[in-house]
C-alpha cells in the first residue's frame, strides 16, 4: 500500500491524497460504508459501485470469525472472492465489538475472553489470533487489536487500557511480520491511537503508534461518550504527532458535521454505521439538513429527498412516497434511505476533496457545516 499526499489546504490541515492498494486506488478524504458481516445492509454491491461510488468498504473480524467462520472464508479464497467485492476492504480487528460486550467478556494480558452474541459459545481473542483471522479474511487494510475504553473512563483506567493496547500492538506487529499474506497480495497493518480524553495519554500513544512506521495509522476511542469538543481536541493533538506522509483513519465517526470538522483537522479516512442504521429508521441526510421521514410534515411533500440533487441517485423518489413506504413497513424504504444516505456521505467527502484541491475548503466547510447539522 502507498499513500500520496496531493494537496494540503492553505488555511487548515485538510488534505487530499491517494491510497493505492492491490484492489484499487482510494481518493481521500474518504468515507467507508460499513459492511460488518461482509455486506452493507440493504445495499447491493452494484449500487455501492455505480450509484454510491464507494471506493472501499469496512468489514468486521469479530462478526466474520463467528459467522460464516474462517474455514469458509479460506476455502472461498478470502472475503473478496466470497462476497464478490473487487475493490479494497478494511477490517476492524473486532476489539470494539468484544469490549462492547462488557457483561460477556473478560480481559487478561493474554487477550480477551468473550461469549458469542449468537450462541453463547466461549472464545479467546489474542493479538496473534486476530492477525491470523485477518490474514484469512484477506482485507487490504487490517487493524491491530486494541481495547476501546469508554469516553468517560477515569484517568487510571484509560492509562492502563492504553498501555495494554500498546503491548498488544507489539505482539500484533510481531505476528504480522512473521506471517505471510494468503492470497497473493499485500496487506497493511494499521495501529490504533488510544488514551481517552487525556492530553498526555493521547500524545504518548500517538508517539508510540508513529514509531511503528506502519503504512497508515488510526485514531480510536472517540465518539464513545465524550463531549464533541473533546473529540475534536484529541484529533488535533494526535494529528500534530502522526506522520503527514501516512493516511489517518478516524474510527467510527460520525455525523456529517463530525466528518467535516475532522477533515479540517487532517483526517483522511472515516467509517460509521450512522448513514445506514439511521436511514433504516427514517432519518435522511440532505444538503440542507437532516429530516425524519416518519414525521407528518412530509406526508404531502412530493419534492425529491434532496431537492438540490447533490446526493441521491434517483430523483424520482419523493419524501411523501418514501414516508409512505416506511409507514407501510416496506423493505424498499430501508433500501432507498440507505442508498441515499451513503450517496450523500460519499458525495460530501468528494466535495471536500475538490474544495481542498481548489483551495477554498475552509469557506466551503463553514457554509456546509451549518447546513448539514440542522434539523429540518
Tab-separated table of C-alpha atoms in Angstrom:
chain	number	residue	atom	x	y	z
A	1	UNK	CA	0.000	0.000	0.000
A	2	UNK	CA	1.189	3.507	-0.784
A	3	UNK	CA	-0.092	6.977	0.097
A	4	UNK	CA	0.453	10.081	-1.996
A	5	UNK	CA	-0.339	13.411	-0.338
A	6	UNK	CA	-1.611	15.522	-3.224
A	7	UNK	CA	-2.707	18.797	-1.630
A	8	UNK	CA	-2.979	20.400	1.827
A	9	UNK	CA	-5.424	23.244	2.400
A	10	UNK	CA	-3.639	26.555	2.976
A	11	UNK	CA	-5.972	27.620	5.806
A	12	UNK	CA	-6.327	24.318	7.676
A	13	UNK	CA	-4.858	20.833	7.944
A	14	UNK	CA	-7.338	19.352	5.460
A	15	UNK	CA	-5.642	17.016	2.957
A	16	UNK	CA	-6.342	15.414	-0.387
A	17	UNK	CA	-4.469	12.193	-1.052
A	18	UNK	CA	-4.372	8.910	-2.922
A	19	UNK	CA	-4.097	5.476	-1.295
A	20	UNK	CA	-3.075	2.702	-3.680
A	21	UNK	CA	-3.831	-0.938	-2.821
A	22	UNK	CA	-3.814	-4.256	-4.639
A	23	UNK	CA	-7.571	-3.889	-5.211
A	24	UNK	CA	-7.520	-0.328	-6.476
A	25	UNK	CA	-6.986	3.298	-5.565
A	26	UNK	CA	-8.786	5.307	-2.895
A	27	UNK	CA	-9.084	9.076	-3.180
A	28	UNK	CA	-9.040	10.787	0.200
A	29	UNK	CA	-10.725	12.098	2.218
A	30	UNK	CA	-12.919	9.011	2.011
A	31	UNK	CA	-15.898	7.526	3.814
A	32	UNK	CA	-16.076	3.726	4.064
A	33	UNK	CA	-19.548	2.149	4.123
A	34	UNK	CA	-19.788	-0.401	6.927
A	35	UNK	CA	-20.310	-3.962	5.731
A	36	UNK	CA	-19.956	-5.642	9.112
A	37	UNK	CA	-20.700	-9.218	8.072
A	38	UNK	CA	-19.363	-8.874	4.537
A	39	UNK	CA	-22.345	-6.897	3.248
A	40	UNK	CA	-23.627	-3.344	3.572
A	41	UNK	CA	-27.154	-3.813	4.894
A	42	UNK	CA	-29.909	-3.357	2.294
A	43	UNK	CA	-27.451	-2.347	-0.456
A	44	UNK	CA	-26.234	-4.358	-3.451
A	45	UNK	CA	-22.598	-4.081	-4.491
A	46	UNK	CA	-23.733	-2.824	-7.908
A	47	UNK	CA	-25.371	0.137	-6.149
A	48	UNK	CA	-22.290	0.656	-3.976
A	49	UNK	CA	-20.085	0.871	-7.054
A	50	UNK	CA	-22.238	2.632	-9.621
A	51	UNK	CA	-24.590	4.828	-7.609
A	52	UNK	CA	-22.950	5.430	-4.240
A	53	UNK	CA	-19.459	5.297	-5.785
A	54	UNK	CA	-17.884	3.600	-2.778
A	55	UNK	CA	-14.140	3.066	-3.169
A	56	UNK	CA	-13.611	0.845	-0.106
A	57	UNK	CA	-15.838	-0.914	2.426
A	58	UNK	CA	-15.262	-1.982	6.017
A	59	UNK	CA	-15.987	-5.437	7.417
A	60	UNK	CA	-15.521	-6.810	10.911
A	61	UNK	CA	-13.218	-9.516	12.225
A	62	UNK	CA	-15.396	-10.443	15.194
A	63	UNK	CA	-18.556	-10.971	13.145
A	64	UNK	CA	-16.887	-12.786	10.239
A	65	UNK	CA	-14.995	-15.033	12.656
A	66	UNK	CA	-18.266	-16.112	14.270
A	67	UNK	CA	-20.229	-16.342	11.014
A	68	UNK	CA	-19.596	-17.659	8.372
A	69	UNK	CA	-16.313	-18.691	10.014
A	70	UNK	CA	-12.705	-18.546	8.943
A	71	UNK	CA	-12.700	-22.007	7.312
A	72	UNK	CA	-15.393	-20.923	4.868
A	73	UNK	CA	-13.572	-17.701	4.022
A	74	UNK	CA	-10.292	-19.509	3.414
A	75	UNK	CA	-11.960	-22.105	1.198
A	76	UNK	CA	-13.527	-19.287	-0.803
A	77	UNK	CA	-10.142	-17.602	-1.252
A	78	UNK	CA	-10.776	-14.702	1.114
A	79	UNK	CA	-13.567	-12.208	1.604
A	80	UNK	CA	-13.120	-10.568	-1.802
A	81	UNK	CA	-13.841	-13.872	-3.531
A	82	UNK	CA	-16.532	-14.845	-1.022
A	83	UNK	CA	-18.677	-11.736	-1.404
A	84	UNK	CA	-17.648	-10.596	-4.886
A	85	UNK	CA	-16.404	-7.127	-3.882
A	86	UNK	CA	-13.318	-6.458	-6.019
A	87	UNK	CA	-12.347	-3.104	-4.524
A	88	UNK	CA	-10.367	-2.510	-1.311
A	89	UNK	CA	-11.610	-3.801	2.051
A	90	UNK	CA	-10.600	-2.754	5.562
A	91	UNK	CA	-11.281	-4.990	8.553
A	92	UNK	CA	-11.770	-3.688	12.067
A	93	UNK	CA	-9.962	-6.034	14.463
A	94	UNK	CA	-13.085	-6.784	16.496
A	95	UNK	CA	-11.726	-5.017	19.549
A	96	UNK	CA	-14.637	-2.618	19.802
A	97	UNK	CA	-17.208	-5.402	19.435
A	98	UNK	CA	-15.529	-7.575	22.062
A	99	UNK	CA	-15.266	-4.717	24.522
A	100	UNK	CA	-18.829	-3.579	23.954
A	101	UNK	CA	-19.844	-6.964	25.377
A	102	UNK	CA	-18.878	-5.761	28.849
A	103	UNK	CA	-21.011	-8.319	30.680
A	104	UNK	CA	-19.867	-11.194	28.483
A	105	UNK	CA	-16.109	-10.765	28.301
A	106	UNK	CA	-13.034	-10.823	30.487
A	107	UNK	CA	-9.759	-9.020	29.835
A	108	UNK	CA	-6.390	-10.636	30.501
A	109	UNK	CA	-2.843	-9.847	29.437
A	110	UNK	CA	-3.131	-12.751	27.013
A	111	UNK	CA	-6.214	-11.338	25.326
A	112	UNK	CA	-9.984	-11.091	25.659
A	113	UNK	CA	-12.280	-13.965	26.556
A	114	UNK	CA	-15.817	-13.398	25.334
A	115	UNK	CA	-19.084	-15.197	24.718
A	116	UNK	CA	-20.633	-15.130	21.262
A	117	UNK	CA	-23.727	-12.964	20.921
A	118	UNK	CA	-25.060	-15.637	18.547
A	119	UNK	CA	-24.948	-18.835	20.595
A	120	UNK	CA	-23.134	-18.005	23.828
A	121	UNK	CA	-20.051	-20.050	22.912
A	122	UNK	CA	-16.781	-19.066	24.562
A	123	UNK	CA	-13.837	-17.652	22.574
A	124	UNK	CA	-10.425	-16.109	23.169
A	125	UNK	CA	-9.096	-13.273	21.029
A	126	UNK	CA	-5.369	-12.673	21.380
A	127	UNK	CA	-3.375	-10.188	19.288
A	128	UNK	CA	-1.831	-13.116	17.432
A	129	UNK	CA	-5.173	-14.756	16.729
A	130	UNK	CA	-6.693	-11.523	15.484
A	131	UNK	CA	-3.844	-11.111	12.986
A	132	UNK	CA	-4.279	-14.711	11.854
A	133	UNK	CA	-8.022	-14.200	11.382
A	134	UNK	CA	-7.465	-11.055	9.335
A	135	UNK	CA	-4.872	-12.834	7.224
A	136	UNK	CA	-7.584	-15.411	6.470
A	137	UNK	CA	-10.186	-12.749	5.695
A	138	UNK	CA	-7.721	-11.123	3.320
A	139	UNK	CA	-8.588	-7.458	3.736
A	140	UNK	CA	-6.241	-4.929	2.153
A	141	UNK	CA	-6.013	-2.952	5.417
A	142	UNK	CA	-6.194	-4.730	8.765
A	143	UNK	CA	-6.350	-3.239	12.246
A	144	UNK	CA	-4.333	-4.013	15.352
A	145	UNK	CA	-6.152	-5.490	18.347
A	146	UNK	CA	-6.867	-2.839	20.952
A	147	UNK	CA	-9.041	-2.020	23.923
A	148	UNK	CA	-11.521	0.780	23.387
A	149	UNK	CA	-12.426	2.320	26.772
A	150	UNK	CA	-15.469	4.492	27.307
A	151	UNK	CA	-15.126	8.193	26.619
A	152	UNK	CA	-15.936	8.766	30.286
A	153	UNK	CA	-13.286	6.380	31.668
A	154	UNK	CA	-11.224	7.753	34.546
A	155	UNK	CA	-7.534	8.545	34.079
A	156	UNK	CA	-6.155	5.428	35.770
A	157	UNK	CA	-8.310	3.075	33.705
A	158	UNK	CA	-7.541	4.959	30.476
A	159	UNK	CA	-3.806	4.768	31.195
A	160	UNK	CA	-3.842	1.029	31.925
A	161	UNK	CA	-6.009	0.419	28.867
A	162	UNK	CA	-3.662	2.404	26.616
A	163	UNK	CA	-0.623	0.553	27.942
A	164	UNK	CA	-2.349	-2.779	27.324
A	165	UNK	CA	-3.194	-1.661	23.777
A	166	UNK	CA	0.479	-0.793	23.217
A	167	UNK	CA	1.662	-4.179	24.494
A	168	UNK	CA	-0.893	-5.901	22.296
A	169	UNK	CA	0.256	-3.811	19.336
A	170	UNK	CA	3.823	-5.033	19.785
A	171	UNK	CA	2.526	-8.592	19.594
A	172	UNK	CA	0.334	-7.759	16.570
A	173	UNK	CA	3.317	-6.303	14.710
A	174	UNK	CA	5.467	-9.327	15.525
A	175	UNK	CA	2.785	-11.741	14.331
A	176	UNK	CA	2.153	-9.692	11.208
A	177	UNK	CA	5.858	-9.672	10.319
A	178	UNK	CA	6.317	-13.409	10.868
A	179	UNK	CA	3.289	-14.433	8.769
A	180	UNK	CA	2.548	-14.156	5.062
A	181	UNK	CA	-0.456	-12.979	3.088
A	182	UNK	CA	-2.555	-15.930	1.926
A	183	UNK	CA	-3.957	-14.733	-1.389
A	184	UNK	CA	-1.047	-13.237	-3.303
A	185	UNK	CA	-1.378	-9.547	-2.470
A	186	UNK	CA	-0.049	-7.268	0.247
A	187	UNK	CA	-1.947	-6.432	3.414
A	188	UNK	CA	-1.229	-3.362	5.539
A	189	UNK	CA	-1.488	-3.229	9.332
A	190	UNK	CA	-2.733	-0.008	10.961
A	191	UNK	CA	-2.054	0.557	14.686
A	192	UNK	CA	-4.589	2.492	16.771
A	193	UNK	CA	-4.040	5.531	18.999
A	194	UNK	CA	-5.905	5.355	22.319
A	195	UNK	CA	-5.804	7.447	25.510
A	196	UNK	CA	-9.435	8.507	26.024
A	197	UNK	CA	-9.783	12.300	26.560
A	198	UNK	CA	-6.482	12.811	28.374
A	199	UNK	CA	-3.979	15.010	26.554
A	200	UNK	CA	-0.821	13.413	27.924
A	201	UNK	CA	-2.082	9.893	27.187
A	202	UNK	CA	-3.093	10.791	23.640
A	203	UNK	CA	0.320	12.340	22.980
A	204	UNK	CA	2.125	9.358	24.441
A	205	UNK	CA	0.009	6.920	22.445
A	206	UNK	CA	0.399	8.881	19.188
A	207	UNK	CA	4.177	8.900	19.645
A	208	UNK	CA	4.234	5.141	20.219
A	209	UNK	CA	1.994	4.478	17.230
A	210	UNK	CA	4.030	6.797	14.982
A	211	UNK	CA	7.217	4.948	15.989
A	212	UNK	CA	5.878	1.729	14.431
A	213	UNK	CA	6.323	3.174	10.926
A	214	UNK	CA	3.157	1.448	9.726
A	215	UNK	CA	1.572	2.063	6.315
A	216	UNK	CA	-1.163	4.102	7.999
A	217	UNK	CA	-2.450	4.982	11.451
A	218	UNK	CA	-5.822	5.051	13.156
A	219	UNK	CA	-7.376	7.126	15.918
A	220	UNK	CA	-9.671	5.059	18.127
A	221	UNK	CA	-11.640	5.550	21.305
A	222	UNK	CA	-13.552	8.650	20.190
A	223	UNK	CA	-17.289	9.207	19.698
A	224	UNK	CA	-17.805	6.786	22.600
A	225	UNK	CA	-19.440	9.099	25.102
A	226	UNK	CA	-17.056	12.042	25.411
A	227	UNK	CA	-18.146	15.640	24.626
A	228	UNK	CA	-17.842	16.514	20.946
A	229	UNK	CA	-15.397	19.337	21.582
A	230	UNK	CA	-13.138	16.903	23.458
A	231	UNK	CA	-13.181	14.643	20.415
A	232	UNK	CA	-12.030	17.491	18.186
A	233	UNK	CA	-9.348	18.457	20.704
A	234	UNK	CA	-7.971	14.902	20.799
A	235	UNK	CA	-7.885	14.739	16.991
A	236	UNK	CA	-5.841	17.927	16.868
A	237	UNK	CA	-3.378	16.668	19.486
A	238	UNK	CA	-2.902	13.305	17.796
A	239	UNK	CA	-2.526	14.728	14.287
A	240	UNK	CA	0.264	17.025	15.465
A	241	UNK	CA	2.269	13.831	16.052
A	242	UNK	CA	1.133	11.247	13.487
A	243	UNK	CA	3.250	11.416	10.308
A	244	UNK	CA	1.909	13.549	7.479
A	245	UNK	CA	3.001	11.077	4.805
A	246	UNK	CA	0.700	8.282	6.060
A	247	UNK	CA	-3.114	8.128	5.927
A	248	UNK	CA	-5.004	8.859	9.151
A	249	UNK	CA	-8.163	6.924	9.907
A	250	UNK	CA	-10.697	8.158	12.492
A	251	UNK	CA	-12.628	5.091	13.561
A	252	UNK	CA	-16.411	5.058	13.941
A	253	UNK	CA	-17.060	8.767	13.296
A	254	UNK	CA	-19.678	10.056	12.617
A	255	UNK	CA	-22.186	12.738	11.663
A	256	UNK	CA	-21.623	14.843	8.527
A	257	UNK	CA	-20.577	17.710	10.804
A	258	UNK	CA	-18.107	15.458	12.672
A	259	UNK	CA	-16.572	14.385	9.381
A	260	UNK	CA	-16.119	17.927	8.096
A	261	UNK	CA	-14.547	19.028	11.382
A	262	UNK	CA	-12.187	16.045	11.346
A	263	UNK	CA	-11.200	16.627	7.716
A	264	UNK	CA	-10.313	20.202	8.664
A	265	UNK	CA	-8.039	18.746	11.375
A	266	UNK	CA	-6.187	16.430	8.980
A	267	UNK	CA	-8.116	13.135	8.974
A	268	UNK	CA	-8.259	11.137	5.728
A	269	UNK	CA	-10.489	8.091	6.349
A	270	UNK	CA	-13.826	7.552	8.086
A	271	UNK	CA	-16.412	4.863	8.771
A	272	UNK	CA	-19.698	4.890	10.654
A	273	UNK	CA	-22.947	2.906	10.739
A	274	UNK	CA	-24.957	6.129	11.004
A	275	UNK	CA	-25.954	6.605	7.340
A	276	UNK	CA	-27.341	3.075	7.042
A	277	UNK	CA	-28.580	2.460	10.587
A	278	UNK	CA	-30.285	5.832	10.852
A	279	UNK	CA	-31.536	5.524	7.302
A	280	UNK	CA	-33.290	2.258	8.113
A	281	UNK	CA	-35.169	4.190	10.792
A	282	UNK	CA	-36.267	7.026	8.520
A	283	UNK	CA	-33.516	9.612	9.087
A	284	UNK	CA	-32.390	11.199	5.830
A	285	UNK	CA	-29.272	13.344	5.411
A	286	UNK	CA	-29.554	16.101	2.806
A	287	UNK	CA	-27.530	19.061	1.605
A	288	UNK	CA	-29.893	21.372	3.520
A	289	UNK	CA	-30.088	19.395	6.767
A	290	UNK	CA	-31.482	16.294	8.429
A	291	UNK	CA	-35.080	15.156	8.072
A	292	UNK	CA	-37.125	12.454	9.790
A	293	UNK	CA	-39.296	10.978	7.071
A	294	UNK	CA	-41.657	9.411	9.573
A	295	UNK	CA	-42.937	12.852	10.587
A	296	UNK	CA	-46.385	14.013	9.471
A	297	UNK	CA	-44.957	17.150	7.844
A	298	UNK	CA	-43.644	15.112	4.881
A	299	UNK	CA	-46.952	13.360	4.134
A	300	UNK	CA	-47.880	15.755	1.317
A	301	UNK	CA	-44.364	16.739	0.244
A	302	UNK	CA	-43.764	15.438	-3.264
A	303	UNK	CA	-40.338	17.016	-3.711
A	304	UNK	CA	-37.209	14.832	-4.037
A	305	UNK	CA	-35.447	13.594	-0.920
A	306	UNK	CA	-32.676	16.100	-1.605
A	307	UNK	CA	-34.033	18.993	-3.606
A	308	UNK	CA	-30.569	20.184	-4.606
A	309	UNK	CA	-29.859	16.803	-6.160
A	310	UNK	CA	-26.386	16.650	-4.661
A	311	UNK	CA	-26.516	13.200	-3.182
A	312	UNK	CA	-29.295	10.924	-4.276
A	313	UNK	CA	-29.064	8.707	-7.296
A	314	UNK	CA	-32.727	8.659	-8.340
A	315	UNK	CA	-34.621	11.911	-8.030
A	316	UNK	CA	-37.998	10.325	-8.789
A	317	UNK	CA	-38.459	9.229	-5.165
A	318	UNK	CA	-40.350	11.879	-3.229
A	319	UNK	CA	-40.406	12.471	0.518
A	320	UNK	CA	-44.088	11.598	0.557
A	321	UNK	CA	-43.540	8.287	-1.245
A	322	UNK	CA	-40.623	7.121	0.877
A	323	UNK	CA	-42.503	8.162	4.034
A	324	UNK	CA	-45.397	6.002	2.828
A	325	UNK	CA	-43.013	3.057	2.368
A	326	UNK	CA	-41.746	3.417	5.943
A	327	UNK	CA	-45.248	3.526	7.407
A	328	UNK	CA	-46.263	0.551	5.245
A	329	UNK	CA	-43.192	-1.292	6.564
A	330	UNK	CA	-41.957	-1.956	3.033
A	331	UNK	CA	-38.361	-3.159	2.813
A	332	UNK	CA	-37.772	-0.821	-0.112
A	333	UNK	CA	-37.923	2.119	2.317
A	334	UNK	CA	-34.787	0.921	4.096
A	335	UNK	CA	-33.018	0.301	0.798
A	336	UNK	CA	-33.816	3.732	-0.627
A	337	UNK	CA	-32.834	5.505	2.608
A	338	UNK	CA	-29.569	3.551	2.933
A	339	UNK	CA	-28.541	4.247	-0.657
A	340	UNK	CA	-29.484	7.899	-0.320
A	341	UNK	CA	-27.540	8.435	2.909
A	342	UNK	CA	-24.439	6.611	1.717
A	343	UNK	CA	-24.502	8.539	-1.552
A	344	UNK	CA	-24.787	11.745	0.464
A	345	UNK	CA	-21.787	10.836	2.664
A	346	UNK	CA	-19.627	9.857	-0.328
A	347	UNK	CA	-20.653	12.997	-2.162
A	348	UNK	CA	-19.808	15.094	0.919
A	349	UNK	CA	-16.224	13.814	1.169
A	350	UNK	CA	-15.802	14.118	-2.597
A	351	UNK	CA	-16.881	17.759	-2.402
A	352	UNK	CA	-14.448	18.276	0.481
A	353	UNK	CA	-11.647	16.804	-1.629
A	354	UNK	CA	-12.449	19.060	-4.588
A	355	UNK	CA	-12.520	22.179	-2.421
A	356	UNK	CA	-9.181	21.218	-0.834
A	357	UNK	CA	-7.686	20.887	-4.308
A	358	UNK	CA	-9.285	24.142	-5.479
A	359	UNK	CA	-8.045	25.987	-2.381
A	360	UNK	CA	-11.345	27.162	-0.873
A	361	UNK	CA	-12.069	24.338	1.558
A	362	UNK	CA	-12.359	26.471	4.708
A	363	UNK	CA	-15.010	28.799	3.291
A	364	UNK	CA	-16.994	25.899	1.818
A	365	UNK	CA	-16.719	23.882	5.036
A	366	UNK	CA	-18.106	26.725	7.141
A	367	UNK	CA	-21.212	27.047	4.984
A	368	UNK	CA	-21.687	23.295	4.576
A	369	UNK	CA	-21.318	22.556	8.289
A	370	UNK	CA	-24.140	24.958	9.102
A	371	UNK	CA	-26.413	23.260	6.565
A	372	UNK	CA	-25.762	19.591	7.317
A	373	UNK	CA	-26.023	19.967	11.099
A	374	UNK	CA	-29.503	21.489	11.221
A	375	UNK	CA	-32.794	19.646	11.588
A	376	UNK	CA	-35.457	20.447	9.013
